Amino acid sequence: MASSRSISIIFFIYTIILSSSSINCKGNNNNLVTNQTALFVFGDSLFDAGNNNYIDTTFRSNFWPYGQTTFKFPTGRISDGRLIPDFIAENAWLPLIPPNLQPSNSNNQFTYGVSFASAGAGSLVETFPGTVINLGTQLNSFMNVERMLRSELGNAEVKKIFSRAVYLFHIGGNDLFYPFSANSSLFQSNSIEKFVDFVIGNTTSVIKQVYKMGGRKFGFLNVGAYDCAPGASILDRTNIGSCFKPVTELVDLHNKKFADALSRLQRELSGFRYALHDYHTSLLERINNPSIYGFKEGKKGCCGSGPLRGINTCGNRMGQSFELCENVTDYLFFDSTHLTEKAHRQIAELIWNGPPNVTGPYNLKALFEFN
Ligand SMILES: *[C@@H]1O[C@H](CO)[C@@H](O)[C@H](O)[C@H]1NC(C)=O
Ligand SMILES: *[C@@H]1O[C@H](CO)[C@@H](O)[C@H](O)[C@H]1NC(C)=O
Ligand SMILES: *[C@@H]1O[C@H](CO)[C@@H](O)[C@H](O)[C@H]1NC(C)=O
Ligand SMILES: *[C@@H]1O[C@H](CO)[C@@H](O)[C@H](O)[C@H]1NC(C)=O
Ligand SMILES: *[C@@H]1O[C@H](CO)[C@@H](O)[C@H](O)[C@H]1NC(C)=O
């Protein structure tokens, strides 16, 4: 207890230093608060900047060598360094977006945005129940932030912040994987089609709620090719290194239905604008052709053990030993399922600037520029 408190205090001080230095290096931003377009982040480990440090869970990576690049400190981000939202924030001239659960002494630390993302989270309450902050609970936290901001800044200001803000989501992958790691009666008693509809139905209800609260600009990543990550590609022992087929089918179905659901939302909700990045394609491209993108390894993790370092022992998780690569910039994957900072930077660039066949109908830069 005492030691976890001191860790969070150190973490807190550290991020203050980091965010103020990031403001300083951008210069001239003393009145960021009043005019900046905020960034609110929802999702899973791809985006979790440390929320899971504050809940009772084993889905946590706040220990070395996580954070070895850039932060030189294990912030809870499941990577060697920065995540996609960190690069998006940088492009948008925002400071690092703080995790919702991070303690703070500043009243309006959330006016640039907040991250609600939680490693392991899905849209379904049935996905890793009790050990993650699922998407519905993330929405509830956003409603709490709304109440807090209203009492500090007034309704009109909050309305302005929310309608200008960008809401970034990556969710669904854990829902599709969960039935292969535990018994899921929801999965077992429904068709694949129906199960995927539940995932997307729960995601779209949250999107609609955020829209109701004033959100107009949304960024989405479809579910990445995690069926081909080191962790998944060792599941079939007879075919090590190949994508894990049972999940491939679910991911493909999900991504097709998700794109359809978003274009339906755009027709239904007036003023709803979105960017959908085809993360599945951009990740798979890098797994299959690493050298084109400056990586030496697309299929093997930098940190972990066993074949392809696909066993998730990175950082001595559960007391098991692990290997750590010498040069992380050679690798697409940092651990069995999570990317390196270098990979995150590339994907963030595609989300920010991508042409419409990569990120569309808008890219994130365009969404930030709308008033
Ligand atoms: C902030 O917005 C106001 C109008 O809402 C505008 O007059 C002012 O120039 C803006 N300031 C900055 C720093 O962009
Ligand atoms: C699923 O349930 C069966 C029977 O209850 C049990 O034998 C099996 O270990 C369970 N599988 C997982 C992954 O929990
Ligand atoms: C959300 O998921 C639950 C299962 O957790 C399902 O019963 C419900 O129908 C889903 N909601 C939508 C709108 O699809
Ligand atoms: C790591 O790899 C990158 C790219 O392959 C190279 O530029 C860099 O010099 C290497 N760093 C070290 C310490 O070997
Ligand atoms: C997007 O379109 C460009 C040409 O406009 C093409 O070179 C590129 O391969 C396309 N990317 C994808 C992912 O389809």
Short mmCIF file of C-alpha atoms and ligand atoms in Angstrom, two decimals:
data_model
loop_
_atom_site.label_atom_id
_atom_site.label_comp_id
_atom_site.label_asym_id
_atom_site.label_seq_id
_atom_site.Cartn_x
_atom_site.Cartn_y
_atom_site.Cartn_z
CA MET A 1 0.00 0.00 0.00
CA ALA A 2 2.64 2.48 1.12
CA SER A 3 4.89 1.57 -1.75
CA SER A 4 2.15 1.88 -4.33
CA ARG A 5 1.33 5.32 -2.96
CA SER A 6 4.92 6.47 -3.25
CA ILE A 7 5.03 5.18 -6.80
CA SER A 8 1.98 7.19 -7.72
CA ILE A 9 3.43 10.30 -6.10
CA ILE A 10 6.64 9.92 -8.05
CA PHE A 11 4.64 9.32 -11.19
CA PHE A 12 2.53 12.38 -10.55
CA ILE A 13 5.51 14.68 -10.03
CA TYR A 14 7.16 13.26 -13.08
CA THR A 15 4.21 13.88 -15.39
CA ILE A 16 3.87 17.44 -14.17
CA ILE A 17 7.47 18.03 -15.20
CA LEU A 18 6.86 16.33 -18.48
CA SER A 19 3.70 18.19 -19.35
CA SER A 20 5.13 21.55 -18.46
CA SER A 21 8.24 20.85 -20.48
CA SER A 22 6.10 19.81 -23.41
CA ILE A 23 4.22 23.08 -23.12
CA ASN A 24 7.49 24.98 -22.94
CA CYS A 25 8.97 23.41 -26.01
CA LYS A 26 5.90 24.31 -28.03
CA GLY A 27 6.24 27.92 -26.80
CA ASN A 28 3.60 30.66 -26.66
CA ASN A 29 0.91 28.48 -25.11
CA ASN A 30 0.01 30.20 -21.89
CA ASN A 31 -3.67 30.34 -22.75
CA LEU A 32 -3.97 26.86 -24.16
CA VAL A 33 -6.98 26.28 -21.95
CA THR A 34 -9.30 28.79 -23.50
CA ASN A 35 -8.95 27.97 -27.16
CA GLN A 36 -7.39 24.59 -27.51
CA THR A 37 -9.26 21.72 -29.10
CA ALA A 38 -9.31 19.03 -26.39
CA LEU A 39 -8.59 15.32 -26.90
CA PHE A 40 -10.62 12.68 -25.06
CA VAL A 41 -9.34 9.13 -25.33
CA PHE A 42 -11.33 5.90 -24.92
CA GLY A 43 -10.14 2.36 -25.38
CA ASP A 44 -7.77 -0.43 -24.43
CA SER A 45 -4.05 -1.03 -23.95
CA LEU A 46 -3.20 0.63 -27.24
CA PHE A 47 -4.20 3.92 -25.59
CA ASP A 48 -3.90 3.32 -21.80
CA ALA A 49 -1.55 6.00 -20.46
CA GLY A 50 -1.68 4.65 -16.90
CA ASN A 51 -5.28 4.22 -15.73
CA ASN A 52 -4.66 0.57 -14.88
CA ASN A 53 -1.95 1.66 -12.41
CA TYR A 54 -4.82 2.71 -10.17
CA ILE A 55 -7.12 -0.31 -10.35
CA ASP A 56 -6.80 -3.83 -8.99
CA THR A 57 -5.62 -5.73 -12.05
CA THR A 58 -2.80 -7.83 -13.43
CA PHE A 59 -3.15 -6.01 -16.79
CA ARG A 60 -0.55 -3.53 -15.77
CA SER A 61 2.90 -2.67 -17.05
CA ASN A 62 4.23 0.00 -14.72
CA PHE A 63 7.64 -1.61 -14.38
CA TRP A 64 10.89 -1.70 -16.31
CA PRO A 65 11.59 -2.15 -19.25
CA TYR A 66 8.23 -0.58 -20.13
CA GLY A 67 8.89 3.13 -20.56
CA GLN A 68 12.63 2.68 -21.18
CA THR A 69 12.57 5.00 -24.20
CA THR A 70 11.57 8.69 -23.93
CA PHE A 71 10.07 8.69 -20.45
CA LYS A 72 12.90 6.66 -18.83
CA PHE A 73 10.18 5.74 -16.39
CA PRO A 74 7.41 3.09 -16.41
CA THR A 75 4.32 5.32 -16.68
CA GLY A 76 1.95 2.41 -17.26
CA ARG A 77 1.97 2.78 -21.03
CA ILE A 78 2.38 -0.70 -22.48
CA SER A 79 5.27 0.08 -24.77
CA ASP A 80 8.88 1.15 -24.55
CA GLY A 81 7.77 4.76 -24.99
CA ARG A 82 4.99 6.95 -26.26
CA LEU A 83 1.59 5.76 -27.49
CA ILE A 84 -0.49 6.88 -30.45
CA PRO A 85 -2.52 9.47 -28.43
CA ASP A 86 0.76 11.01 -27.19
CA PHE A 87 1.78 11.70 -30.80
CA ILE A 88 -1.70 12.92 -31.71
CA ALA A 89 -1.57 15.33 -28.76
CA GLU A 90 1.83 16.55 -29.89
CA ASN A 91 0.55 17.17 -33.42
CA ALA A 92 -2.41 19.06 -31.98
CA TRP A 93 -0.13 21.25 -29.82
CA LEU A 94 -1.56 19.75 -26.67
CA PRO A 95 0.33 18.59 -23.58
CA LEU A 96 0.29 14.86 -22.79
CA ILE A 97 -3.30 13.85 -22.06
CA PRO A 98 -3.45 12.61 -18.44
CA PRO A 99 -5.07 9.34 -17.37
CA ASN A 100 -8.40 9.97 -15.68
CA LEU A 101 -7.40 8.16 -12.50
CA GLN A 102 -4.10 9.93 -12.04
CA PRO A 103 -4.22 12.03 -8.84
CA SER A 104 -3.73 15.73 -9.36
CA ASN A 105 -3.77 18.96 -7.42
CA SER A 106 -4.86 21.01 -10.39
CA ASN A 107 -8.56 21.68 -10.79
CA ASN A 108 -8.70 22.11 -14.50
CA GLN A 109 -6.09 19.58 -15.57
CA PHE A 110 -8.76 18.02 -17.79
CA THR A 111 -9.60 20.92 -20.06
CA TYR A 112 -7.09 19.71 -22.67
CA GLY A 113 -8.76 16.32 -22.45
CA VAL A 114 -8.48 13.09 -20.47
CA SER A 115 -7.68 9.48 -21.24
CA PHE A 116 -10.16 6.91 -19.99
CA ALA A 117 -8.49 3.99 -21.78
CA SER A 118 -7.77 0.82 -19.82
CA ALA A 119 -5.58 -2.11 -20.83
CA GLY A 120 -7.67 -5.24 -21.38
CA ALA A 121 -10.90 -3.28 -21.82
CA GLY A 122 -13.63 -4.16 -24.26
CA SER A 123 -17.04 -2.84 -25.20
CA LEU A 124 -18.72 -5.79 -23.51
CA VAL A 125 -19.05 -5.96 -19.74
CA GLU A 126 -18.33 -9.71 -20.09
CA THR A 127 -14.77 -9.07 -21.31
CA PHE A 128 -12.24 -9.55 -18.48
CA PRO A 129 -14.89 -8.59 -15.92
CA GLY A 130 -13.67 -6.99 -12.72
CA THR A 131 -10.12 -6.42 -13.92
CA VAL A 132 -10.56 -3.65 -16.50
CA ILE A 133 -12.48 -0.40 -17.00
CA ASN A 134 -14.88 -1.39 -19.76
CA LEU A 135 -16.11 1.10 -22.34
CA GLY A 136 -19.41 1.76 -20.57
CA THR A 137 -17.57 2.58 -17.35
CA GLN A 138 -15.21 4.82 -19.33
CA LEU A 139 -18.30 6.70 -20.51
CA ASN A 140 -19.49 7.07 -16.91
CA SER A 141 -16.11 8.53 -16.01
CA PHE A 142 -16.48 10.99 -18.86
CA MET A 143 -19.85 12.03 -17.44
CA ASN A 144 -18.18 12.62 -14.07
CA VAL A 145 -15.55 14.76 -15.75
CA GLU A 146 -18.35 16.70 -17.42
CA ARG A 147 -19.97 17.43 -14.03
CA MET A 148 -16.65 18.50 -12.57
CA LEU A 149 -15.85 20.79 -15.50
CA ARG A 150 -19.33 22.30 -15.46
CA SER A 151 -18.97 23.29 -11.84
CA GLU A 152 -15.56 24.83 -12.49
CA LEU A 153 -16.00 26.47 -15.88
CA GLY A 154 -19.76 26.80 -16.30
CA ASN A 155 -22.08 25.13 -18.80
CA ALA A 156 -21.40 27.38 -21.76
CA GLU A 157 -17.63 26.89 -21.63
CA VAL A 158 -17.97 23.12 -21.26
CA LYS A 159 -20.34 22.99 -24.20
CA LYS A 160 -17.77 24.82 -26.29
CA ILE A 161 -14.93 22.54 -25.17
CA PHE A 162 -16.95 19.39 -25.89
CA SER A 163 -18.15 20.41 -29.33
CA ARG A 164 -14.66 21.40 -30.44
CA ALA A 165 -13.01 18.36 -28.88
CA VAL A 166 -11.85 15.25 -30.69
CA TYR A 167 -12.83 11.84 -29.25
CA LEU A 168 -10.40 9.05 -30.10
CA PHE A 169 -11.36 5.34 -29.80
CA HIS A 170 -9.70 1.95 -30.15
CA ILE A 171 -11.90 -0.79 -28.71
CA GLY A 172 -13.21 -4.23 -29.60
CA GLY A 173 -10.03 -6.30 -29.94
CA ASN A 174 -10.21 -7.63 -26.40
CA ASP A 175 -13.87 -8.60 -26.86
CA LEU A 176 -12.90 -10.70 -29.88
CA PHE A 177 -9.97 -12.37 -28.09
CA TYR A 178 -11.60 -12.97 -24.74
CA PRO A 179 -13.61 -16.09 -25.72
CA PHE A 180 -10.32 -17.83 -26.58
CA SER A 181 -8.79 -17.20 -23.17
CA ALA A 182 -11.79 -17.94 -20.96
CA ASN A 183 -15.23 -19.53 -21.15
CA SER A 184 -17.65 -16.95 -22.50
CA SER A 185 -21.29 -17.93 -22.39
CA LEU A 186 -22.16 -14.88 -24.48
CA PHE A 187 -19.86 -16.20 -27.22
CA GLN A 188 -20.91 -19.82 -26.82
CA SER A 189 -24.63 -19.17 -26.93
CA ASN A 190 -24.67 -16.81 -29.91
CA SER A 191 -23.64 -16.97 -33.54
CA ILE A 192 -20.40 -15.22 -34.47
CA GLU A 193 -22.46 -12.69 -36.36
CA LYS A 194 -24.61 -11.93 -33.33
CA PHE A 195 -21.61 -11.75 -31.01
CA VAL A 196 -19.89 -9.20 -33.24
CA ASP A 197 -23.14 -7.23 -33.42
CA PHE A 198 -23.14 -7.04 -29.61
CA VAL A 199 -19.61 -5.65 -29.60
CA ILE A 200 -20.43 -3.04 -32.23
CA GLY A 201 -23.83 -2.26 -30.71
CA ASN A 202 -22.21 -1.49 -27.38
CA THR A 203 -19.51 0.63 -29.03
CA THR A 204 -22.03 2.63 -31.03
CA SER A 205 -24.22 3.27 -27.97
CA VAL A 206 -21.24 4.89 -26.27
CA ILE A 207 -20.48 6.96 -29.37
CA LYS A 208 -24.11 8.13 -29.44
CA GLN A 209 -23.92 9.10 -25.77
CA VAL A 210 -20.78 11.16 -26.38
CA TYR A 211 -22.59 12.80 -29.30
CA LYS A 212 -25.51 13.57 -26.97
CA MET A 213 -23.08 15.22 -24.58
CA GLY A 214 -21.96 17.49 -27.41
CA GLY A 215 -19.22 15.50 -29.12
CA ARG A 216 -19.06 16.03 -32.89
CA LYS A 217 -15.57 14.98 -34.00
CA PHE A 218 -14.55 11.36 -33.63
CA GLY A 219 -11.43 9.40 -34.49
CA PHE A 220 -11.52 5.61 -34.71
CA LEU A 221 -9.03 2.85 -35.36
CA ASN A 222 -10.53 -0.42 -36.48
CA VAL A 223 -9.26 -3.52 -34.69
CA GLY A 224 -5.60 -4.16 -35.51
CA ALA A 225 -4.23 -7.42 -36.85
CA TYR A 226 -3.54 -8.73 -33.36
CA ASP A 227 -4.36 -12.23 -34.55
CA CYS A 228 -0.90 -11.99 -36.17
CA ALA A 229 0.94 -10.50 -33.15
CA PRO A 230 3.71 -12.61 -31.57
CA GLY A 231 1.41 -13.67 -28.71
CA ALA A 232 -1.38 -14.89 -31.00
CA SER A 233 0.84 -16.42 -33.64
CA ILE A 234 2.24 -18.98 -31.17
CA LEU A 235 -1.20 -20.20 -30.09
CA ASP A 236 -1.40 -22.82 -32.83
CA ARG A 237 1.52 -25.01 -31.81
CA THR A 238 1.51 -26.86 -35.10
CA ASN A 239 1.92 -23.66 -37.08
CA ILE A 240 4.07 -21.21 -35.09
CA GLY A 241 4.33 -17.83 -36.79
CA SER A 242 0.98 -17.93 -38.56
CA CYS A 243 -1.96 -15.70 -37.66
CA PHE A 244 -4.44 -17.21 -35.21
CA LYS A 245 -7.30 -18.06 -37.61
CA PRO A 246 -10.28 -18.29 -35.23
CA VAL A 247 -9.72 -14.63 -34.27
CA THR A 248 -8.92 -13.52 -37.83
CA GLU A 249 -12.45 -14.37 -38.85
CA LEU A 250 -13.92 -12.32 -35.99
CA VAL A 251 -11.64 -9.34 -36.58
CA ASP A 252 -12.47 -9.22 -40.30
CA LEU A 253 -16.20 -9.42 -39.63
CA HIS A 254 -15.95 -6.78 -36.90
CA ASN A 255 -14.03 -4.32 -39.04
CA LYS A 256 -16.43 -4.65 -41.95
CA LYS A 257 -19.47 -4.13 -39.73
CA PHE A 258 -17.78 -1.32 -37.83
CA ALA A 259 -17.14 0.71 -40.98
CA ASP A 260 -20.79 0.23 -41.96
CA ALA A 261 -21.97 1.25 -38.50
CA LEU A 262 -19.95 4.48 -38.64
CA SER A 263 -21.30 5.53 -42.00
CA ARG A 264 -24.81 4.83 -40.67
CA LEU A 265 -24.09 7.06 -37.67
CA GLN A 266 -22.97 9.82 -39.99
CA ARG A 267 -26.29 9.64 -41.83
CA GLU A 268 -28.30 9.57 -38.57
CA LEU A 269 -26.50 12.18 -36.47
CA SER A 270 -26.38 15.67 -37.80
CA GLY A 271 -22.92 17.26 -37.59
CA PHE A 272 -21.22 13.94 -36.73
CA ARG A 273 -17.80 13.87 -38.38
CA TYR A 274 -15.28 11.08 -38.13
CA ALA A 275 -11.92 9.73 -39.11
CA LEU A 276 -11.63 5.95 -39.42
CA HIS A 277 -8.06 4.69 -39.70
CA ASP A 278 -7.65 1.27 -41.29
CA TYR A 279 -5.30 0.14 -38.54
CA HIS A 280 -5.82 -3.48 -39.48
CA THR A 281 -4.19 -2.88 -42.84
CA SER A 282 -1.43 -0.57 -41.60
CA LEU A 283 -0.41 -3.03 -38.87
CA LEU A 284 -0.57 -6.10 -41.11
CA GLU A 285 1.51 -4.31 -43.77
CA ARG A 286 4.23 -3.75 -41.17
CA ILE A 287 4.07 -7.29 -39.83
CA ASN A 288 4.52 -8.69 -43.33
CA ASN A 289 6.96 -6.13 -44.78
CA PRO A 290 8.90 -4.77 -41.81
CA SER A 291 11.92 -3.59 -43.78
CA ILE A 292 9.84 -1.21 -45.91
CA TYR A 293 8.97 0.61 -42.70
CA GLY A 294 12.44 0.56 -41.14
CA PHE A 295 12.06 -2.50 -38.90
CA LYS A 296 14.20 -5.64 -38.88
CA GLU A 297 11.56 -7.73 -37.06
CA GLY A 298 7.85 -7.65 -37.79
CA LYS A 299 6.81 -10.91 -36.15
CA LYS A 300 9.04 -11.28 -33.11
CA GLY A 301 8.66 -9.20 -29.97
CA CYS A 302 11.50 -7.23 -28.41
CA CYS A 303 10.61 -8.26 -24.86
CA GLY A 304 9.27 -11.63 -23.69
CA SER A 305 10.18 -15.29 -23.88
CA GLY A 306 9.66 -18.46 -25.90
CA PRO A 307 9.07 -18.68 -29.64
CA LEU A 308 8.93 -15.19 -31.23
CA ARG A 309 9.17 -13.91 -27.61
CA GLY A 310 5.43 -14.40 -27.79
CA ILE A 311 5.07 -15.45 -24.16
CA ASN A 312 4.17 -12.39 -22.15
CA THR A 313 6.85 -12.42 -19.46
CA CYS A 314 8.24 -8.97 -20.25
CA GLY A 315 9.50 -7.19 -17.14
CA ASN A 316 9.56 -10.37 -15.07
CA ARG A 317 5.79 -10.48 -15.10
CA MET A 318 4.72 -13.25 -12.69
CA GLY A 319 8.33 -13.82 -11.70
CA GLN A 320 9.30 -15.50 -14.97
CA SER A 321 12.54 -14.61 -16.72
CA PHE A 322 12.50 -12.85 -20.07
CA GLU A 323 14.68 -11.66 -22.93
CA LEU A 324 15.02 -8.05 -23.97
CA CYS A 325 16.27 -7.10 -27.43
CA GLU A 326 19.31 -4.89 -27.81
CA ASN A 327 17.87 -2.33 -30.14
CA VAL A 328 14.18 -1.65 -29.78
CA THR A 329 14.07 0.46 -32.96
CA ASP A 330 14.53 -2.74 -34.96
CA TYR A 331 11.20 -4.06 -33.70
CA LEU A 332 7.54 -3.50 -34.57
CA PHE A 333 6.31 -5.26 -31.42
CA PHE A 334 7.68 -4.36 -28.01
CA ASP A 335 6.07 -7.27 -26.16
CA SER A 336 3.84 -10.16 -27.18
CA THR A 337 0.96 -7.89 -28.28
CA HIS A 338 1.98 -4.24 -27.95
CA LEU A 339 3.89 -2.06 -30.38
CA THR A 340 7.05 -0.04 -29.96
CA GLU A 341 7.11 3.73 -29.78
CA LYS A 342 8.58 3.81 -33.28
CA ALA A 343 5.56 1.90 -34.60
CA HIS A 344 3.13 4.12 -32.68
CA ARG A 345 4.70 7.20 -34.23
CA GLN A 346 4.20 5.81 -37.74
CA ILE A 347 0.56 4.85 -37.12
CA ALA A 348 -0.17 8.21 -35.48
CA GLU A 349 1.19 9.94 -38.57
CA LEU A 350 -1.21 7.94 -40.77
CA ILE A 351 -4.13 8.86 -38.51
CA TRP A 352 -3.15 12.52 -38.49
CA ASN A 353 -2.28 13.05 -42.13
CA GLY A 354 -3.46 9.94 -43.95
CA PRO A 355 -5.11 10.09 -47.38
CA PRO A 356 -8.81 9.03 -47.41
CA ASN A 357 -8.09 5.40 -48.33
CA VAL A 358 -5.97 5.11 -45.15
CA THR A 359 -7.89 7.41 -42.80
CA GLY A 360 -11.29 8.68 -43.86
CA PRO A 361 -13.63 10.33 -44.62
CA TYR A 362 -11.59 12.95 -42.67
CA ASN A 363 -8.15 12.62 -41.17
CA LEU A 364 -7.49 13.77 -37.61
CA LYS A 365 -5.71 16.93 -38.66
CA ALA A 366 -8.84 18.04 -40.51
CA LEU A 367 -11.01 17.25 -37.49
CA PHE A 368 -8.79 19.30 -35.20
CA GLU A 369 -8.94 22.19 -37.62
CA PHE A 370 -12.74 22.36 -37.78
CA ASN A 371 -14.22 24.88 -35.40
C1 LIG B 1 -9.28 32.42 -28.80
O1 LIG B 1 -10.59 32.50 -29.32
C2 LIG B 1 -11.08 33.82 -29.45
C3 LIG B 1 -12.53 33.73 -29.96
O2 LIG B 1 -13.20 32.70 -29.34
C4 LIG B 1 -10.19 34.61 -30.40
O3 LIG B 1 -10.62 35.94 -30.45
C5 LIG B 1 -8.74 34.58 -29.90
O4 LIG B 1 -7.89 35.18 -30.83
C6 LIG B 1 -8.29 33.14 -29.68
N1 LIG B 1 -6.96 33.11 -29.10
C7 LIG B 1 -6.01 32.29 -29.50
C8 LIG B 1 -4.73 32.37 -28.75
O5 LIG B 1 -6.14 31.54 -30.44
C1 LIG B 2 -13.96 -23.82 -19.65
O1 LIG B 2 -14.83 -24.67 -18.92
C2 LIG B 2 -14.44 -26.02 -18.94
C3 LIG B 2 -15.53 -26.85 -18.27
O2 LIG B 2 -16.10 -26.14 -17.22
C4 LIG B 2 -13.10 -26.15 -18.24
O3 LIG B 2 -12.67 -27.49 -18.26
C5 LIG B 2 -12.07 -25.28 -18.99
O4 LIG B 2 -10.83 -25.31 -18.31
C6 LIG B 2 -12.55 -23.84 -19.09
N1 LIG B 2 -11.66 -23.12 -19.97
C7 LIG B 2 -11.13 -21.93 -19.65
C8 LIG B 2 -10.23 -21.32 -20.65
O5 LIG B 2 -11.39 -21.36 -18.61
C1 LIG B 3 -24.40 -4.94 -25.42
O1 LIG B 3 -23.90 -6.17 -24.96
C2 LIG B 3 -24.84 -6.93 -24.23
C3 LIG B 3 -24.07 -8.11 -23.69
O2 LIG B 3 -23.13 -7.63 -22.78
C4 LIG B 3 -26.01 -7.31 -25.10
O3 LIG B 3 -26.95 -8.02 -24.36
C5 LIG B 3 -26.63 -6.02 -25.63
O4 LIG B 3 -27.66 -6.34 -26.52
C6 LIG B 3 -25.59 -5.20 -26.34
N1 LIG B 3 -26.17 -3.91 -26.74
C7 LIG B 3 -26.30 -3.55 -27.99
C8 LIG B 3 -26.92 -2.21 -28.24
O5 LIG B 3 -25.95 -4.27 -28.92
C1 LIG B 4 19.54 0.70 -33.53
O1 LIG B 4 19.03 0.46 -34.83
C2 LIG B 4 18.88 1.63 -35.60
C3 LIG B 4 18.16 1.25 -36.89
O2 LIG B 4 18.46 -0.06 -37.30
C4 LIG B 4 20.25 2.26 -35.84
O3 LIG B 4 20.09 3.44 -36.57
C5 LIG B 4 20.86 2.57 -34.47
O4 LIG B 4 22.19 3.05 -34.66
C6 LIG B 4 20.92 1.33 -33.60
N1 LIG B 4 21.35 1.71 -32.27
C7 LIG B 4 22.22 1.00 -31.58
C8 LIG B 4 22.53 1.49 -30.21
O5 LIG B 4 22.73 -0.03 -32.03
C1 LIG B 5 -4.02 4.70 -51.11
O1 LIG B 5 -3.98 5.33 -52.37
C2 LIG B 5 -2.68 5.57 -52.88
C3 LIG B 5 -2.81 6.28 -54.19
O2 LIG B 5 -3.78 7.28 -54.11
C4 LIG B 5 -1.97 4.24 -53.06
O3 LIG B 5 -0.64 4.48 -53.50
C5 LIG B 5 -1.94 3.49 -51.75
O4 LIG B 5 -1.40 2.20 -51.95
C6 LIG B 5 -3.34 3.34 -51.18
N1 LIG B 5 -3.24 2.76 -49.86
C7 LIG B 5 -4.04 1.78 -49.47
C8 LIG B 5 -3.81 1.27 -48.07
O5 LIG B 5 -4.92 1.32 -50.15
#
